[in-house]
PDB file of C-alpha atoms in Angstrom:
ATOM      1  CA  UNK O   8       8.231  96.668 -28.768  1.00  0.00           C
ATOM      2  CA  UNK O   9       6.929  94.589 -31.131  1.00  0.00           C
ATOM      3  CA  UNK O  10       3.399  93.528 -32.062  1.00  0.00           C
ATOM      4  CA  UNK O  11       1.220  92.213 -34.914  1.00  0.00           C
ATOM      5  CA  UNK O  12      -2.300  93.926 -34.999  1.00  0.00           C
ATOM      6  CA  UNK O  13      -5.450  93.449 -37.140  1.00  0.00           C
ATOM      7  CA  UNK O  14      -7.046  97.016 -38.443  1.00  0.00           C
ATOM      8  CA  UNK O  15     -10.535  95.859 -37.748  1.00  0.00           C
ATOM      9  CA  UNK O  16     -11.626  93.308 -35.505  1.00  0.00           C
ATOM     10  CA  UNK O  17     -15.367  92.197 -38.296  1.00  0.00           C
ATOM     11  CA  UNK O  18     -15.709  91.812 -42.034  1.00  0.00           C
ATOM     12  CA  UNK O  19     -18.964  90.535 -43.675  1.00  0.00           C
ATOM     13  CA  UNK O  20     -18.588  90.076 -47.233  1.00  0.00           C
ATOM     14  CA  UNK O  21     -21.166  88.440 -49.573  1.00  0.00           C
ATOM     15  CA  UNK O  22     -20.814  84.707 -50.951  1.00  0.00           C
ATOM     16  CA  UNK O  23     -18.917  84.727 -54.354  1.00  0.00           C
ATOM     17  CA  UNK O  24     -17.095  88.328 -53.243  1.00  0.00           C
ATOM     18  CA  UNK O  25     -13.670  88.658 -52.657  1.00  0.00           C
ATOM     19  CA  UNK O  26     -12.692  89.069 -49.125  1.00  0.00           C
ATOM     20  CA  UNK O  27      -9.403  91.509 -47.568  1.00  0.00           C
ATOM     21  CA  UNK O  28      -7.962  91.246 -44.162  1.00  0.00           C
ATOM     22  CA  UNK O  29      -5.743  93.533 -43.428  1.00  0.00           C
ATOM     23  CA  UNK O  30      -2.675  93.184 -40.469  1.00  0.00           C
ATOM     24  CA  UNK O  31      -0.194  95.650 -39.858  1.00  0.00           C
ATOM     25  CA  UNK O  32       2.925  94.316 -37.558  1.00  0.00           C
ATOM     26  CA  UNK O  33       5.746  97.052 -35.845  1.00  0.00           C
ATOM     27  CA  UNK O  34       8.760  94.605 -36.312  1.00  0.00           C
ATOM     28  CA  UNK O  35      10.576  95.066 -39.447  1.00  0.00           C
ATOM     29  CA  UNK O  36      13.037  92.357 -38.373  1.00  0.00           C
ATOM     30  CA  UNK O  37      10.935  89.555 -38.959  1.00  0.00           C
ATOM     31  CA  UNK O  38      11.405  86.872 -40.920  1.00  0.00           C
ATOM     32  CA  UNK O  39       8.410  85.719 -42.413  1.00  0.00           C
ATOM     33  CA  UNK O  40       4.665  86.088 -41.903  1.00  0.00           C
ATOM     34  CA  UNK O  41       1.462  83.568 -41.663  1.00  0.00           C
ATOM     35  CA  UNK O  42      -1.984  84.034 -42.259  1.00  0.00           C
ATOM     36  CA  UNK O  43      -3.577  81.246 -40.054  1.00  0.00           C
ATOM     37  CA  UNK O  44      -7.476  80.637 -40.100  1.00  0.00           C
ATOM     38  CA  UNK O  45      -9.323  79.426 -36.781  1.00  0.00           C
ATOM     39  CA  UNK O  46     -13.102  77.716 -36.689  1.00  0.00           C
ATOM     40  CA  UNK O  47     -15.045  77.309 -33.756  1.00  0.00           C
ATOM     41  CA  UNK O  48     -13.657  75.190 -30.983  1.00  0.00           C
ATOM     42  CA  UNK O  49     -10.384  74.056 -33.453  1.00  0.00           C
ATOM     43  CA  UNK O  50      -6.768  74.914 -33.665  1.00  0.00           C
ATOM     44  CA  UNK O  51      -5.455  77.422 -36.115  1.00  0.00           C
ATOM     45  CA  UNK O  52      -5.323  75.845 -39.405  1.00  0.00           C
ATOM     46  CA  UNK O  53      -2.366  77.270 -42.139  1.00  0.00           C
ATOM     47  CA  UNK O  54      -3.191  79.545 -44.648  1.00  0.00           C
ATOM     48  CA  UNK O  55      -0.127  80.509 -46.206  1.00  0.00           C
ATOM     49  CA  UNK O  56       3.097  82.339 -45.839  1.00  0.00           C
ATOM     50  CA  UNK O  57       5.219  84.627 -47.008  1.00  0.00           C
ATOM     51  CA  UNK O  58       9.439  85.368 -46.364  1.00  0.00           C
ATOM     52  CA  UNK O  59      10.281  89.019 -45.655  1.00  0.00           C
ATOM     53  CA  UNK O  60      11.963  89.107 -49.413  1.00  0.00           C
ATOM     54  CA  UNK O  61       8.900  88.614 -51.038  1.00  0.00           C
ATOM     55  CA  UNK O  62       5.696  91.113 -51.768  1.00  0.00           C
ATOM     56  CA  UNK O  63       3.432  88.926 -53.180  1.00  0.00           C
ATOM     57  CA  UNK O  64       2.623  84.963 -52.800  1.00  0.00           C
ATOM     58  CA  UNK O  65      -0.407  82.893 -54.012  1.00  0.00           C
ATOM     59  CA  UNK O  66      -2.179  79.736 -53.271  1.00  0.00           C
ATOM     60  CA  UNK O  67      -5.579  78.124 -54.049  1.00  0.00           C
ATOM     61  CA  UNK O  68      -7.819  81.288 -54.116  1.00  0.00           C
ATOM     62  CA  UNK O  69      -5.478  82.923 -51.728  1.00  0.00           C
ATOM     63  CA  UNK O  70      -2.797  85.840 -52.198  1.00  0.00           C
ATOM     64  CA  UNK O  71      -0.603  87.468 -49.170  1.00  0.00           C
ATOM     65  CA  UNK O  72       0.670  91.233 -49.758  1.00  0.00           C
ATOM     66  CA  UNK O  73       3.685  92.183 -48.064  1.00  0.00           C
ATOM     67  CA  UNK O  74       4.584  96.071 -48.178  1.00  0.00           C
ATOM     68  CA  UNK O  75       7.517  96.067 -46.112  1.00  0.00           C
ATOM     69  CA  UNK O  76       7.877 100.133 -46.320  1.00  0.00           C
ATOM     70  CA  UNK O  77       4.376 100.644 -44.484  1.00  0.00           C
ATOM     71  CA  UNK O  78       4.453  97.269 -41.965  1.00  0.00           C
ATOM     72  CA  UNK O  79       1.470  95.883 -44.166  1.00  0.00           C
ATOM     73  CA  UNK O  80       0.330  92.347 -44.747  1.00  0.00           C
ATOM     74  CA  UNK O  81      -2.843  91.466 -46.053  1.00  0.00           C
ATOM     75  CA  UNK O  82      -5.058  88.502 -47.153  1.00  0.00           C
ATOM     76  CA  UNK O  83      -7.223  87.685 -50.167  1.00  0.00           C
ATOM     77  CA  UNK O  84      -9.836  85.430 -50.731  1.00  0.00           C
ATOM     78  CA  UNK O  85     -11.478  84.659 -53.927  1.00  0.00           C
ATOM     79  CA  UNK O  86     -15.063  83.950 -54.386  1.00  0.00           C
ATOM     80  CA  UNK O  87     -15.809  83.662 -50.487  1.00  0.00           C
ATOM     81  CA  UNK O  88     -17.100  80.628 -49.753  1.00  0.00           C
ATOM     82  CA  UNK O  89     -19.427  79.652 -46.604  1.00  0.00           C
ATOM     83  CA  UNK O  90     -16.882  77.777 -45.578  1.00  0.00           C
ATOM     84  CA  UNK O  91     -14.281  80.745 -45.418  1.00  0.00           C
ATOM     85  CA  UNK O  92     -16.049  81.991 -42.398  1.00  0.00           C
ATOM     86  CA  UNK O  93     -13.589  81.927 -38.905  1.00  0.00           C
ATOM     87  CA  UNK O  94     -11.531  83.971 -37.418  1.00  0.00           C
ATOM     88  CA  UNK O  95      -8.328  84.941 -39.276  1.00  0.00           C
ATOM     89  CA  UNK O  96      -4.853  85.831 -37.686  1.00  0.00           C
ATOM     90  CA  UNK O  97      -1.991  87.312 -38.868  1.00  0.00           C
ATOM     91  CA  UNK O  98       1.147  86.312 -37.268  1.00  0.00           C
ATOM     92  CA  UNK O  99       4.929  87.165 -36.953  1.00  0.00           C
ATOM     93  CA  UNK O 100       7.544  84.275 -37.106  1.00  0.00           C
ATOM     94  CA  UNK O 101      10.317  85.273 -35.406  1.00  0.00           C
ATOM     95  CA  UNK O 102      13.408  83.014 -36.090  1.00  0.00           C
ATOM     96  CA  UNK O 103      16.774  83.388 -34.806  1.00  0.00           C
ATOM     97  CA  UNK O 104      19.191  80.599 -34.404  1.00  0.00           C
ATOM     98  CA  UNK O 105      17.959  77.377 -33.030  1.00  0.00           C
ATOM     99  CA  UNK O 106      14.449  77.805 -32.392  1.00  0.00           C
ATOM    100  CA  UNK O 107      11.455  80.448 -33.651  1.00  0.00           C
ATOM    101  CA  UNK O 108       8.469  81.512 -31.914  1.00  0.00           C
ATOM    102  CA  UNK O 109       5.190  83.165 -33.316  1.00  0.00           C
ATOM    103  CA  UNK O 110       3.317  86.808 -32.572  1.00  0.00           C
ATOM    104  CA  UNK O 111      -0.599  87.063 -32.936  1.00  0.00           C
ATOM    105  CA  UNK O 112      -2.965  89.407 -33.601  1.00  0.00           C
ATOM    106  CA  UNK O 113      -6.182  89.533 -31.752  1.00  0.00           C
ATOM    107  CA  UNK O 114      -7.742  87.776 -35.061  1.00  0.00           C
ATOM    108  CA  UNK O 115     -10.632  89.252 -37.589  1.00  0.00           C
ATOM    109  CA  UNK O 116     -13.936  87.618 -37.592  1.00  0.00           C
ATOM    110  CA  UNK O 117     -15.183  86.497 -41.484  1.00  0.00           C
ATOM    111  CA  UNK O 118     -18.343  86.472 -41.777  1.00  0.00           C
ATOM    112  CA  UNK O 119     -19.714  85.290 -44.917  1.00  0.00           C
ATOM    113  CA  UNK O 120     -23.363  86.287 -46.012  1.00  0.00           C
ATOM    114  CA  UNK O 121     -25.520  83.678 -48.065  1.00  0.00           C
TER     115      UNK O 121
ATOM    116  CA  UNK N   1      -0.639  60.733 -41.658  1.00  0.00           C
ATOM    117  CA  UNK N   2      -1.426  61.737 -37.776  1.00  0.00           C
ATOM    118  CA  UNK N   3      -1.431  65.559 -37.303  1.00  0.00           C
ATOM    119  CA  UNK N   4      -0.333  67.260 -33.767  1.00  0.00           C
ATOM    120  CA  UNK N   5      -2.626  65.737 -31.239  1.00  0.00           C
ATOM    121  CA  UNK N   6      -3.592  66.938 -27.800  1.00  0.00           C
ATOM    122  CA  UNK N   7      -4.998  65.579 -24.623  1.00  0.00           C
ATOM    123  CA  UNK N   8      -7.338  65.963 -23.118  1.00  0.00           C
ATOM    124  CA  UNK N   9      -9.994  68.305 -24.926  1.00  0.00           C
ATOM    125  CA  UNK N  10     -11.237  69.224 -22.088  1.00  0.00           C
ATOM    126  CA  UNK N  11     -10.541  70.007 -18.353  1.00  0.00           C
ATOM    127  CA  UNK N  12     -11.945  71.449 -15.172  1.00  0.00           C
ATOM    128  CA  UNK N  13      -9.748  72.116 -12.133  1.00  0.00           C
ATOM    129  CA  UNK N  14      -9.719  74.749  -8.594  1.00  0.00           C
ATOM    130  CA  UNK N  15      -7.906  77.309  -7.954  1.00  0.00           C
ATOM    131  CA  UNK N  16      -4.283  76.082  -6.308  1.00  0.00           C
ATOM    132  CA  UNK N  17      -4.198  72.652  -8.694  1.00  0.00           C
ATOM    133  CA  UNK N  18      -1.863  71.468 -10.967  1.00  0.00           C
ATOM    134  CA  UNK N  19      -2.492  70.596 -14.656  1.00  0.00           C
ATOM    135  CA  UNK N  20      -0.499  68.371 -17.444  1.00  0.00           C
ATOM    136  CA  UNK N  21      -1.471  69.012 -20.934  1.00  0.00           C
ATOM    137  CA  UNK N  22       0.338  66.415 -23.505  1.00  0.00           C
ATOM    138  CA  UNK N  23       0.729  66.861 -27.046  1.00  0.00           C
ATOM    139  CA  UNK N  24       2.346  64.720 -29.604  1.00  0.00           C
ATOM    140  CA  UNK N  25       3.994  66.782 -32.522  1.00  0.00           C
ATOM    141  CA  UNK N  26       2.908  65.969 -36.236  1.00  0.00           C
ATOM    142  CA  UNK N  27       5.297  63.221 -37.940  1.00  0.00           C
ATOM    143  CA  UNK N  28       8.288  64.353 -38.848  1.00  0.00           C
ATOM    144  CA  UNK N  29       8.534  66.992 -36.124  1.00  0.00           C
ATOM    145  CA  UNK N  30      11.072  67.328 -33.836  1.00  0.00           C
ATOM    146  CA  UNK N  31      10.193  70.599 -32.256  1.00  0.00           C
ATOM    147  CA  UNK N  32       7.443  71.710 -29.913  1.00  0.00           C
ATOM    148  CA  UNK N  33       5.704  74.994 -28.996  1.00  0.00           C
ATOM    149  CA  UNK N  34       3.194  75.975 -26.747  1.00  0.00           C
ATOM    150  CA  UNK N  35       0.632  78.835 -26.341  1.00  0.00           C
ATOM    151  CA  UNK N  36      -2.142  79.890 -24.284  1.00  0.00           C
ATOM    152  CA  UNK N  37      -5.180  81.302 -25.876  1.00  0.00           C
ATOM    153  CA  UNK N  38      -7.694  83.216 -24.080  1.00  0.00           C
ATOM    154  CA  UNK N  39     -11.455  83.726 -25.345  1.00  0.00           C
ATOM    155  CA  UNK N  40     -11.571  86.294 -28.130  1.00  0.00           C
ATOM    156  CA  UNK N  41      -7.593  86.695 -28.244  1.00  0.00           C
ATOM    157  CA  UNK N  42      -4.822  85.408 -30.331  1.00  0.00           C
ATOM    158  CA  UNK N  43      -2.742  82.657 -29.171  1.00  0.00           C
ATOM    159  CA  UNK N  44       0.280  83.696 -26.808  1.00  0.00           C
ATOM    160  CA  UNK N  45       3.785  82.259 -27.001  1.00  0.00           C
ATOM    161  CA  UNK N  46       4.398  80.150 -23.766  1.00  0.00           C
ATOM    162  CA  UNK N  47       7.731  78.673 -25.046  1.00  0.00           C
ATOM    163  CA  UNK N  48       8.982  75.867 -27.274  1.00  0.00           C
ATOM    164  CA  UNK N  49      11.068  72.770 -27.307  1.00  0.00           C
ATOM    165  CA  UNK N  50      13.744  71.168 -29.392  1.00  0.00           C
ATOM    166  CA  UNK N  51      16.398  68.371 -28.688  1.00  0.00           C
ATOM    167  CA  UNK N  52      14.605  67.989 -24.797  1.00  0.00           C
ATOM    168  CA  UNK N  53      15.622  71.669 -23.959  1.00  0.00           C
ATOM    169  CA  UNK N  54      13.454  74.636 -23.632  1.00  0.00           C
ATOM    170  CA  UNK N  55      14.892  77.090 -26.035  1.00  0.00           C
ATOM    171  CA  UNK N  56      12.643  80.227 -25.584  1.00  0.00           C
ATOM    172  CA  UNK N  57      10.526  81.220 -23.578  1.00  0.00           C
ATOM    173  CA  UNK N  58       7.819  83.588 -23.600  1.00  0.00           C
ATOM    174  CA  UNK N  59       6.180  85.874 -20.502  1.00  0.00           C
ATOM    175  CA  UNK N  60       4.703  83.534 -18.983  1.00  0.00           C
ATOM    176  CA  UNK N  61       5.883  82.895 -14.506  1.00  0.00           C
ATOM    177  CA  UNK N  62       7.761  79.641 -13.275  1.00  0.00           C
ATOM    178  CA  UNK N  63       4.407  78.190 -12.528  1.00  0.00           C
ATOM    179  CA  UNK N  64       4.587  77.470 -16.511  1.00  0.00           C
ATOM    180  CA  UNK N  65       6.443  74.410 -16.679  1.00  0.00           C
ATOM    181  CA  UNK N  66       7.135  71.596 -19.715  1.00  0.00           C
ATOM    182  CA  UNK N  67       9.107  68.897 -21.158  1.00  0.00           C
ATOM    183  CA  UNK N  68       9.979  66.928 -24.008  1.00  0.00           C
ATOM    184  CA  UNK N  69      10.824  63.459 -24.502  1.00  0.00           C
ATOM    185  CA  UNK N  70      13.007  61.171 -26.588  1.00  0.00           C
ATOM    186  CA  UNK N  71      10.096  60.262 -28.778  1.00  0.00           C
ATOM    187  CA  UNK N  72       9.083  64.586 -29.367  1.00  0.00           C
ATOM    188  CA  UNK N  73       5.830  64.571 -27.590  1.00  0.00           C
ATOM    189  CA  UNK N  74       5.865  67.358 -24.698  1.00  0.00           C
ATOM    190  CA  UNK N  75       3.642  68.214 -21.372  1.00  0.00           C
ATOM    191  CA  UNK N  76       2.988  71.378 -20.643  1.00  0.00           C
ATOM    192  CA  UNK N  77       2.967  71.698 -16.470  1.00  0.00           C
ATOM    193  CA  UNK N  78       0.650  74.294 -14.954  1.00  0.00           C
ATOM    194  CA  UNK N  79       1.277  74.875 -11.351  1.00  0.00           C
ATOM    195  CA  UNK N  80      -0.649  77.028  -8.645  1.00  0.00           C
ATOM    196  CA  UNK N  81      -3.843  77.066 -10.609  1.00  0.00           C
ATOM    197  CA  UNK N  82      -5.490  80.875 -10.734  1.00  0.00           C
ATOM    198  CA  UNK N  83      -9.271  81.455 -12.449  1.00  0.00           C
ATOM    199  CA  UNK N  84      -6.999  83.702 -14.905  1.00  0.00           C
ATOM    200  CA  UNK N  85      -5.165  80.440 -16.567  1.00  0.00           C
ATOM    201  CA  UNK N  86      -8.491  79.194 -17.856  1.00  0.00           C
ATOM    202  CA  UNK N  87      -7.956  78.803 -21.656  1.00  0.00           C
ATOM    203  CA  UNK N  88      -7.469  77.291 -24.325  1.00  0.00           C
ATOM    204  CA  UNK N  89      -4.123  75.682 -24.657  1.00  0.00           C
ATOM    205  CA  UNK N  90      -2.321  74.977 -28.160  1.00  0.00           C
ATOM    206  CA  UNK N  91       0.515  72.594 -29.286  1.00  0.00           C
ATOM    207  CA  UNK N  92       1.439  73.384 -32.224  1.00  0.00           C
ATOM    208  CA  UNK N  93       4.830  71.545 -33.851  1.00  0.00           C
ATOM    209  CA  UNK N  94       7.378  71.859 -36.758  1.00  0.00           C
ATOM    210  CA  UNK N  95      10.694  70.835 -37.900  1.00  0.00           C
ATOM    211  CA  UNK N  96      13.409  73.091 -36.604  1.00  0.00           C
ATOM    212  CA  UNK N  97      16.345  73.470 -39.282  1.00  0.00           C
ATOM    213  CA  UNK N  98      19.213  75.285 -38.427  1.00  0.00           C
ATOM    214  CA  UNK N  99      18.762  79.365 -39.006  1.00  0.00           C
ATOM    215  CA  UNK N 100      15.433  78.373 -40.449  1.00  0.00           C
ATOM    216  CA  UNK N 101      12.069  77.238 -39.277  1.00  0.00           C
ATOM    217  CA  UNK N 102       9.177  74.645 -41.056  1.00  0.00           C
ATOM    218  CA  UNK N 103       5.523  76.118 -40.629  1.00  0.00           C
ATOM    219  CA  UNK N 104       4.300  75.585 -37.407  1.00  0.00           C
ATOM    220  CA  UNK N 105       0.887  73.129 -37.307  1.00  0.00           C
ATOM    221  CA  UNK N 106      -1.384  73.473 -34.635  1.00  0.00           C
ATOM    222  CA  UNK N 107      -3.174  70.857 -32.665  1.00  0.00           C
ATOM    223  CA  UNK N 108      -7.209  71.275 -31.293  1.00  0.00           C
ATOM    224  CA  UNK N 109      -6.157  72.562 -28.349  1.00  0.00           C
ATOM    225  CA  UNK N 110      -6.982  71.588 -24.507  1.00  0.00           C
ATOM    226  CA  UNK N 111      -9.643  73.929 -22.954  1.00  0.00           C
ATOM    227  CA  UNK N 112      -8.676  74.290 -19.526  1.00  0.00           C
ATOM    228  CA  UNK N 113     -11.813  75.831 -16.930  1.00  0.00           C
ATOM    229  CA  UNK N 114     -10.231  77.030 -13.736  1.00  0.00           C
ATOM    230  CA  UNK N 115     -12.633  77.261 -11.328  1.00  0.00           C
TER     231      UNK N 115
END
């Protein structure tokens, strides 16, 4: 079957730190994964992305890993701001022809320490 | 420029009800997914819309019903209320391109309390 899980379901990191979620999904047919963050009582907000033919992608303070040999994704913040703290997913887009559809983990909690 | 909306926030309803959930996609969306979300869990794939059709479909029972209209905004129908369908429902749209997909956007959500 397939599934996208998170390794642990906490992390408390320190302000100014750098923060790693890890995800490890069983499909190795997918097509590209998302990092989405959630806050309290709000819809997942984008992170960023990466495509199945890439290992490595940056954006403002974040990177995505992909290490398509083990089924590994991960998520880096730099300098961990209050404001980083929510629950993080990690999910699978699934695309065939026509239409796509999304797998989620059960989500990390960030907790960021003053 | 509007991002995917949802109404209502909120809603309470019994056991044996029927709900509609509406969402209008963000601008320049044509396609439409939904997912249910229960506390502590990651959203679930309910199915998705593009071009008025239901193209995929997740494992969710008949009693999960939706639509689309002309204009892109979707319903979500919830027949047959049980206490086990309370949670929190997402929208979330994106432009469909052919072999391809846009990021999909989420909306707020509806929180749905079956009681």
């Amino acid at each position: 079957g397939e599934s996208v899980g998170l390794h642990l379901p906490t992390l408390s990191v320190q302000e100014g730190d750098n923060s790693i979620i890890n995800c490890a999904y069983s499909n190795s047919a997918s097509d590209y994964f998302i990092w989405y963050k959630q806050e309290s009582g709000k819809g997942p907000q984008f992170i960023i992305d990466i495509r199945s033919n890439m290992d490595k992608r940056q954006g403002q303070r974040v990177t995505v890993l992909l290490n398509k040999t083990v089924k590994h994704l991960s998520l880096q913040i730099a300098a961990t701001q209050p404001g980083d703290s929510a629950v993080y997913f990690c999910a699978e887009n699934k695309v065939s022809v026509g239409n796509s559809k999304l797998t989620f983990g059960k989500g990390i909690t960030l907790s960021v320490r003053p | 420029d509007a991002g995917v909306t949802q109404s209502p926030t909120h809603l309470i309803k019994t056991r044996g009800q029927q709900v509609t959930l509406r969402c209008s996609p963000k601008s320049g969306h044509d396609t439409v997914s939904w997912y249910q979300q229960a506390l502590g869990q990651g959203p679930q794939f309910i199915f998705q819309y593009y071009e008025e059709e239901e193209r995929q479909r997740g494992n969710f029972p008949d009693r999960f019903s939706g639509h689309q209209f002309p204009n892109y905004s979707s319903e979500l129908n919830v027949n047959a209320l049980l206490l086990g369908d309370s949670a929190l429902y997402l929208c979330a749209s994106n432009a469909l391109v052919w072999d391809s997909s846009d990021t999909q956007y989420f909306g707020p959500g509806t929180r749905l309390t079956v009681l």
